[in-house]
Every structure is written in C-alpha cells, then in structure tokens.
C-alpha cells in the first residue's frame, strides 16, 4: 500500500516534470538575459523532482541512509529557489520600470521640474534593482547552510547540523521581509511598467502570502519542538498543506505568466 508521503512524492513528479519542460521553453523563447526568475524556477523543479525520487526510494528502502539524507536535504532547500525566482522576477519589473521612466525623461526639456522628478524616480528604481541583485547572495549562502546542516544532521554532528539549518532559515526569513518590503515599494511605480511586467508583478504579489506560509513551515521545523514539523519525519498532511500546495501554486503562477507574456 502506498503511504501518504509516497503519494505526495508521486504527485510532485506528475506536476514538476511537465512544469520543468514548460519553464525551459520560457527561458529559450525569451532568451536568458531577462529570465533569471524562471531559471531559478527551473532549478526548483529539478530539486523537487530529485527530492520526490529520493522520497520514493526512502519509502521502499527505509534503512538506506543516503536516500533518507538526500530526501531531507532536498526538502529543506525548496525555499531558496522560490525566493530567488521571486527576486529575479521583481528585478525584471524594477528594471523595466526604470527603463520606461528614463524614456519618459527624454520627452521633457533638461530644465523641466518634471524631468528632475522622473530622473530621481529612475535612479531610485535602479538602486532598488541593485538591492534585489545583492539579496540573492545571502539567499545562496542560506542554501549552502541548509544543505550543510542537513548533511550534519543525517550524520553524527546533529547539534551542529541543527544550528546551521536554523541560521539558514533565519536568513531566508530576513530575505522574505526584504522581498515583501521591496514589492510594496514597487507598487508606487508599477503603473509606469509595460503590461507584461504588470502581470509579473501581480503574480509576485499573489506568491508572497504563499511563500510566507512555506517559510512558516520551515521556521516551525527548524525552531519548533513538535515532531509533526520535523524535517526528519514530518507529518505528511501538515507538509502537504503548509509547504507542497503553496509551492505548487507559486510555481504554476510564475510559469503561467511566463507563457502568456
């Protein structure tokens, strides 16, 4: 009989294999220059496909330490590509807004007060874009910490592994707060963006509360004391409703907007 965890793993394979192909089509159709968000989405699909395979193998070979270790590690690193995909898409919107505002500036005389206001807004957008780009570095660091923490927890250094995992999740929380703040700030300028970028921005806004729930699950897993949220053996239904479904909706939103723009 198939267990709940194994059924979820099979469902992930059914969902993420075709989405992986669709995100690859999006990247090659639009080119790599502005597709950083969907590149990370493709990486997320690979992570989930690999994680599902290891989870299925773990269910069939519960004594295989390699399958257990990698199933846990791949489950814990899902936040990183989701956050980086969101940052990448928000950066695209910010860059397009900055470009559009600078184009507007060319329509005014250099001495115009309106031109000065537009120039300041374009500069602010460019600065925001650099902040988004820089934020991807600590997100990668958090990913490395979670992988190292998961490896240590599966081995003999359980205490050190939990410490590294907690630091990684804490960094993810900070990055999420930054993503949320930048998304709210961008709301003031998104009216100047082309229609395609407005659609991307709407999808990022939709994703924010879903990523928040997914982040909460990771926080409870890393800092809580309930076995229901343990990364080693979480309760499948809690993981389904606090992590798996949220991830799926975010990925579908981002993939859909990539196909229609």
Short mmCIF file of C-alpha atoms in Angstrom, two decimals:
data_model
loop_
_atom_site.label_atom_id
_atom_site.label_comp_id
_atom_site.label_asym_id
_atom_site.label_seq_id
_atom_site.Cartn_x
_atom_site.Cartn_y
_atom_site.Cartn_z
CA UNK A 1 0.00 0.00 0.00
CA UNK A 2 1.28 3.46 -0.92
CA UNK A 3 1.89 5.74 2.08
CA UNK A 4 0.79 9.38 2.21
CA UNK A 5 4.38 10.62 1.88
CA UNK A 6 4.98 8.39 -1.15
CA UNK A 7 1.70 9.50 -2.76
CA UNK A 8 2.77 13.15 -2.36
CA UNK A 9 6.13 12.30 -3.94
CA UNK A 10 4.43 10.70 -6.95
CA UNK A 11 2.17 13.75 -7.27
CA UNK A 12 5.24 16.00 -7.28
CA UNK A 13 6.72 14.00 -10.15
CA UNK A 14 3.47 14.32 -12.12
CA UNK A 15 3.39 18.08 -11.53
CA UNK A 16 7.01 19.17 -11.76
CA UNK A 17 8.25 17.15 -14.73
CA UNK A 18 5.93 18.94 -17.22
CA UNK A 19 6.46 22.29 -15.45
CA UNK A 20 10.22 21.80 -15.80
CA UNK A 21 9.73 21.42 -19.56
CA UNK A 22 7.49 24.50 -19.70
CA UNK A 23 9.96 26.67 -17.79
CA UNK A 24 12.73 25.52 -20.13
CA UNK A 25 10.55 26.62 -23.08
CA UNK A 26 10.00 30.01 -21.43
CA UNK A 27 13.74 30.54 -20.97
CA UNK A 28 14.67 29.59 -24.53
CA UNK A 29 11.75 31.51 -26.05
CA UNK A 30 12.59 34.80 -24.36
CA UNK A 31 16.35 34.39 -24.05
CA UNK A 32 18.50 34.25 -20.92
CA UNK A 33 19.03 37.98 -20.41
CA UNK A 34 15.77 38.72 -18.56
CA UNK A 35 14.77 35.21 -17.50
CA UNK A 36 16.64 34.92 -14.20
CA UNK A 37 13.39 34.30 -12.28
CA UNK A 38 12.38 31.38 -14.48
CA UNK A 39 15.90 29.94 -14.42
CA UNK A 40 15.58 29.60 -10.64
CA UNK A 41 12.09 28.17 -11.15
CA UNK A 42 13.60 25.50 -13.40
CA UNK A 43 16.16 24.74 -10.69
CA UNK A 44 13.33 24.44 -8.17
CA UNK A 45 11.59 21.88 -10.41
CA UNK A 46 14.81 19.85 -10.61
CA UNK A 47 15.13 19.97 -6.80
CA UNK A 48 11.55 18.79 -6.33
CA UNK A 49 11.84 16.01 -8.92
CA UNK A 50 15.05 14.74 -7.32
CA UNK A 51 13.56 15.05 -3.83
CA UNK A 52 10.47 13.08 -4.87
CA UNK A 53 12.64 10.30 -6.31
CA UNK A 54 14.67 10.03 -3.10
CA UNK A 55 11.46 10.11 -1.02
CA UNK A 56 10.02 7.20 -3.01
CA UNK A 57 13.27 5.27 -2.64
CA UNK A 58 13.27 6.02 1.09
CA UNK A 59 9.76 4.58 1.44
CA UNK A 60 10.88 1.38 -0.28
CA UNK A 61 14.29 1.23 1.45
CA UNK A 62 13.82 2.80 4.91
CA UNK A 63 17.27 1.66 6.04
CA UNK A 64 19.16 3.35 3.19
CA UNK A 65 20.87 6.33 4.83
CA UNK A 66 21.71 8.02 1.51
CA UNK A 67 18.07 8.13 0.42
CA UNK A 68 16.98 9.44 3.82
CA UNK A 69 19.70 12.11 3.88
CA UNK A 70 19.02 13.47 0.41
CA UNK A 71 15.24 13.35 0.79
CA UNK A 72 15.56 15.54 3.90
CA UNK A 73 18.13 17.91 2.38
CA UNK A 74 16.18 18.49 -0.83
CA UNK A 75 13.01 19.12 1.15
CA UNK A 76 14.75 21.78 3.25
CA UNK A 77 16.21 23.77 0.33
CA UNK A 78 12.98 24.47 -1.55
CA UNK A 79 12.70 27.99 -0.16
CA UNK A 80 15.92 29.20 -1.74
CA UNK A 81 14.99 28.85 -5.44
CA UNK A 82 11.46 30.14 -4.74
CA UNK A 83 12.81 33.28 -3.08
CA UNK A 84 15.41 33.76 -5.80
CA UNK A 85 12.79 33.28 -8.52
CA UNK A 86 10.62 35.92 -6.84
CA UNK A 87 13.57 38.30 -6.52
CA UNK A 88 14.51 37.69 -10.15
CA UNK A 89 11.01 38.47 -11.39
CA UNK A 90 10.74 41.56 -9.19
CA UNK A 91 14.10 42.75 -10.52
CA UNK A 92 12.82 42.39 -14.07
CA UNK A 93 9.80 44.55 -13.21
CA UNK A 94 12.01 47.13 -11.49
CA UNK A 95 14.43 47.27 -14.43
CA UNK A 96 11.61 47.74 -16.91
CA UNK A 97 10.06 50.50 -14.80
CA UNK A 98 13.44 52.26 -14.57
CA UNK A 99 13.94 51.99 -18.33
CA UNK A 100 10.42 53.27 -19.03
CA UNK A 101 10.83 56.21 -16.65
CA UNK A 102 14.15 57.18 -18.22
CA UNK A 103 12.48 57.05 -21.64
CA UNK A 104 9.82 59.42 -20.34
CA UNK A 105 12.56 61.77 -19.20
CA UNK A 106 13.75 62.14 -22.79
CA UNK A 107 10.41 63.71 -23.68
CA UNK A 108 10.96 66.67 -21.34
CA UNK A 109 13.35 69.59 -21.51
CA UNK A 110 16.50 69.26 -19.34
CA UNK A 111 15.45 72.24 -17.21
CA UNK A 112 11.97 70.89 -16.62
CA UNK A 113 10.98 70.24 -13.00
CA UNK A 114 9.05 67.19 -14.17
CA UNK A 115 12.23 65.86 -15.75
CA UNK A 116 14.06 66.14 -12.44
CA UNK A 117 11.33 64.21 -10.64
CA UNK A 118 11.40 61.48 -13.27
CA UNK A 119 15.18 61.25 -13.09
CA UNK A 120 15.03 60.80 -9.31
CA UNK A 121 12.44 58.05 -9.67
CA UNK A 122 14.54 56.25 -12.27
CA UNK A 123 17.59 56.47 -10.00
CA UNK A 124 15.58 55.07 -7.08
CA UNK A 125 14.38 52.18 -9.24
CA UNK A 126 17.94 51.42 -10.35
CA UNK A 127 19.10 51.43 -6.72
CA UNK A 128 16.26 49.07 -5.81
CA UNK A 129 17.28 46.75 -8.63
CA UNK A 130 20.83 46.57 -7.26
CA UNK A 131 19.50 45.76 -3.79
CA UNK A 132 17.47 42.89 -5.25
CA UNK A 133 20.54 41.62 -7.07
CA UNK A 134 22.68 41.78 -3.92
CA UNK A 135 19.97 39.99 -1.90
CA UNK A 136 20.47 36.87 -3.98
CA UNK A 137 23.92 36.33 -2.43
CA UNK A 138 22.73 35.76 1.17
CA UNK A 139 19.95 33.57 -0.24
CA UNK A 140 22.62 31.36 -1.79
CA UNK A 141 24.55 31.37 1.50
CA UNK A 142 21.40 30.24 3.32
CA UNK A 143 21.00 27.44 0.78
CA UNK A 144 24.55 26.22 1.44
CA UNK A 145 23.96 26.38 5.21
CA UNK A 146 20.77 24.33 4.95
CA UNK A 147 22.49 21.70 2.81
CA UNK A 148 25.43 21.52 5.23
CA UNK A 149 23.04 21.41 8.18
CA UNK A 150 21.02 18.60 6.65
CA UNK A 151 24.18 16.63 5.93
CA UNK A 152 25.41 17.04 9.52
CA UNK A 153 22.02 16.12 10.99
CA UNK A 154 21.97 12.92 8.93
CA UNK A 155 25.48 12.12 10.21
CA UNK A 156 26.96 12.26 13.67
CA UNK A 157 27.02 16.06 14.21
CA UNK A 158 23.30 16.52 14.86
CA UNK A 159 23.66 19.58 17.11
CA UNK A 160 25.91 21.42 14.65
CA UNK A 161 23.60 20.49 11.79
CA UNK A 162 20.56 21.93 13.53
CA UNK A 163 22.48 25.12 14.26
CA UNK A 164 23.44 25.59 10.60
CA UNK A 165 19.88 24.87 9.48
CA UNK A 166 18.49 27.45 11.91
CA UNK A 167 20.91 30.09 10.63
CA UNK A 168 19.92 29.29 7.04
CA UNK A 169 16.18 29.53 7.80
CA UNK A 170 16.74 32.80 9.68
CA UNK A 171 18.46 34.26 6.61
CA UNK A 172 15.53 33.09 4.47
CA UNK A 173 13.19 34.95 6.84
CA UNK A 174 15.20 38.17 6.50
CA UNK A 175 15.25 37.85 2.70
CA UNK A 176 11.49 37.32 2.68
CA UNK A 177 10.95 40.51 4.71
CA UNK A 178 13.17 42.36 2.23
CA UNK A 179 11.26 40.85 -0.72
CA UNK A 180 7.95 41.90 0.84
CA UNK A 181 9.18 45.45 1.52
CA UNK A 182 10.59 45.87 -1.99
CA UNK A 183 7.36 44.54 -3.52
CA UNK A 184 5.31 47.09 -1.56
CA UNK A 185 7.65 49.93 -2.54
CA UNK A 186 7.49 48.88 -6.21
CA UNK A 187 3.71 49.28 -6.05
CA UNK A 188 4.17 53.05 -6.29
CA UNK A 189 5.94 52.78 -9.66
CA UNK A 190 4.42 49.72 -11.30
CA UNK A 191 1.88 51.94 -13.05
CA UNK A 192 4.73 53.05 -15.33
CA UNK A 193 5.61 49.48 -16.28
CA UNK A 194 4.58 47.79 -19.55
CA UNK A 195 1.57 45.48 -19.41
CA UNK A 196 3.69 42.31 -19.35
CA UNK A 197 5.63 43.48 -16.30
CA UNK A 198 2.41 44.43 -14.52
CA UNK A 199 1.26 40.84 -14.92
CA UNK A 200 4.54 39.57 -13.49
CA UNK A 201 4.22 41.95 -10.55
CA UNK A 202 0.69 40.74 -9.80
CA UNK A 203 1.94 37.14 -9.72
CA UNK A 204 4.71 38.12 -7.31
CA UNK A 205 2.10 39.71 -5.02
CA UNK A 206 -0.01 36.55 -5.17
CA UNK A 207 3.05 34.45 -4.32
CA UNK A 208 4.06 36.49 -1.24
CA UNK A 209 1.47 35.08 1.25
CA UNK A 210 2.03 31.56 -0.09
CA UNK A 211 5.78 31.82 0.39
CA UNK A 212 5.09 33.20 3.87
CA UNK A 213 3.19 30.01 4.79
CA UNK A 214 6.00 27.90 3.31
CA UNK A 215 8.53 29.90 5.33
CA UNK A 216 6.45 29.43 8.49
CA UNK A 217 6.58 25.67 7.99
CA UNK A 218 10.39 25.83 7.72
CA UNK A 219 10.62 28.01 10.84
CA UNK A 220 8.46 25.58 12.82
CA UNK A 221 10.55 22.68 11.51
CA UNK A 222 13.85 24.32 12.46
CA UNK A 223 12.95 26.09 15.71
CA UNK A 224 9.91 24.18 16.95
CA UNK A 225 9.89 21.10 19.15
CA UNK A 226 6.91 19.27 17.64
CA UNK A 227 7.67 16.04 15.77
CA UNK A 228 4.86 16.94 13.33
CA UNK A 229 7.13 19.61 11.81
CA UNK A 230 10.39 17.67 12.00
CA UNK A 231 12.48 17.74 8.83
CA UNK A 232 13.47 14.14 9.52
CA UNK A 233 9.94 12.75 9.53
CA UNK A 234 7.29 15.50 9.21
CA UNK A 235 3.61 14.69 9.33
CA UNK A 236 2.77 14.28 5.60
CA UNK A 237 -0.57 16.10 5.69
CA UNK A 238 0.90 19.12 7.50
CA UNK A 239 3.73 19.24 4.97
CA UNK A 240 1.18 18.95 2.15
CA UNK A 241 -0.97 21.87 3.31
CA UNK A 242 1.82 24.15 4.58
CA UNK A 243 4.54 23.52 2.00
CA UNK A 244 3.72 21.33 -1.01
CA UNK A 245 0.50 23.04 -2.10
CA UNK A 246 1.93 26.53 -1.58
CA UNK A 247 5.00 25.68 -3.65
CA UNK A 248 2.82 24.24 -6.40
CA UNK A 249 0.59 27.34 -6.64
CA UNK A 250 3.60 29.70 -6.75
CA UNK A 251 5.27 27.64 -9.48
CA UNK A 252 2.06 27.49 -11.52
CA UNK A 253 1.56 31.27 -11.19
CA UNK A 254 5.10 32.07 -12.32
CA UNK A 255 5.01 29.52 -15.15
CA UNK A 256 1.63 30.77 -16.39
CA UNK A 257 2.73 34.41 -16.55
CA UNK A 258 5.91 33.35 -18.33
CA UNK A 259 3.88 31.62 -21.03
CA UNK A 260 1.40 34.45 -21.60
CA UNK A 261 3.70 37.48 -21.73
#
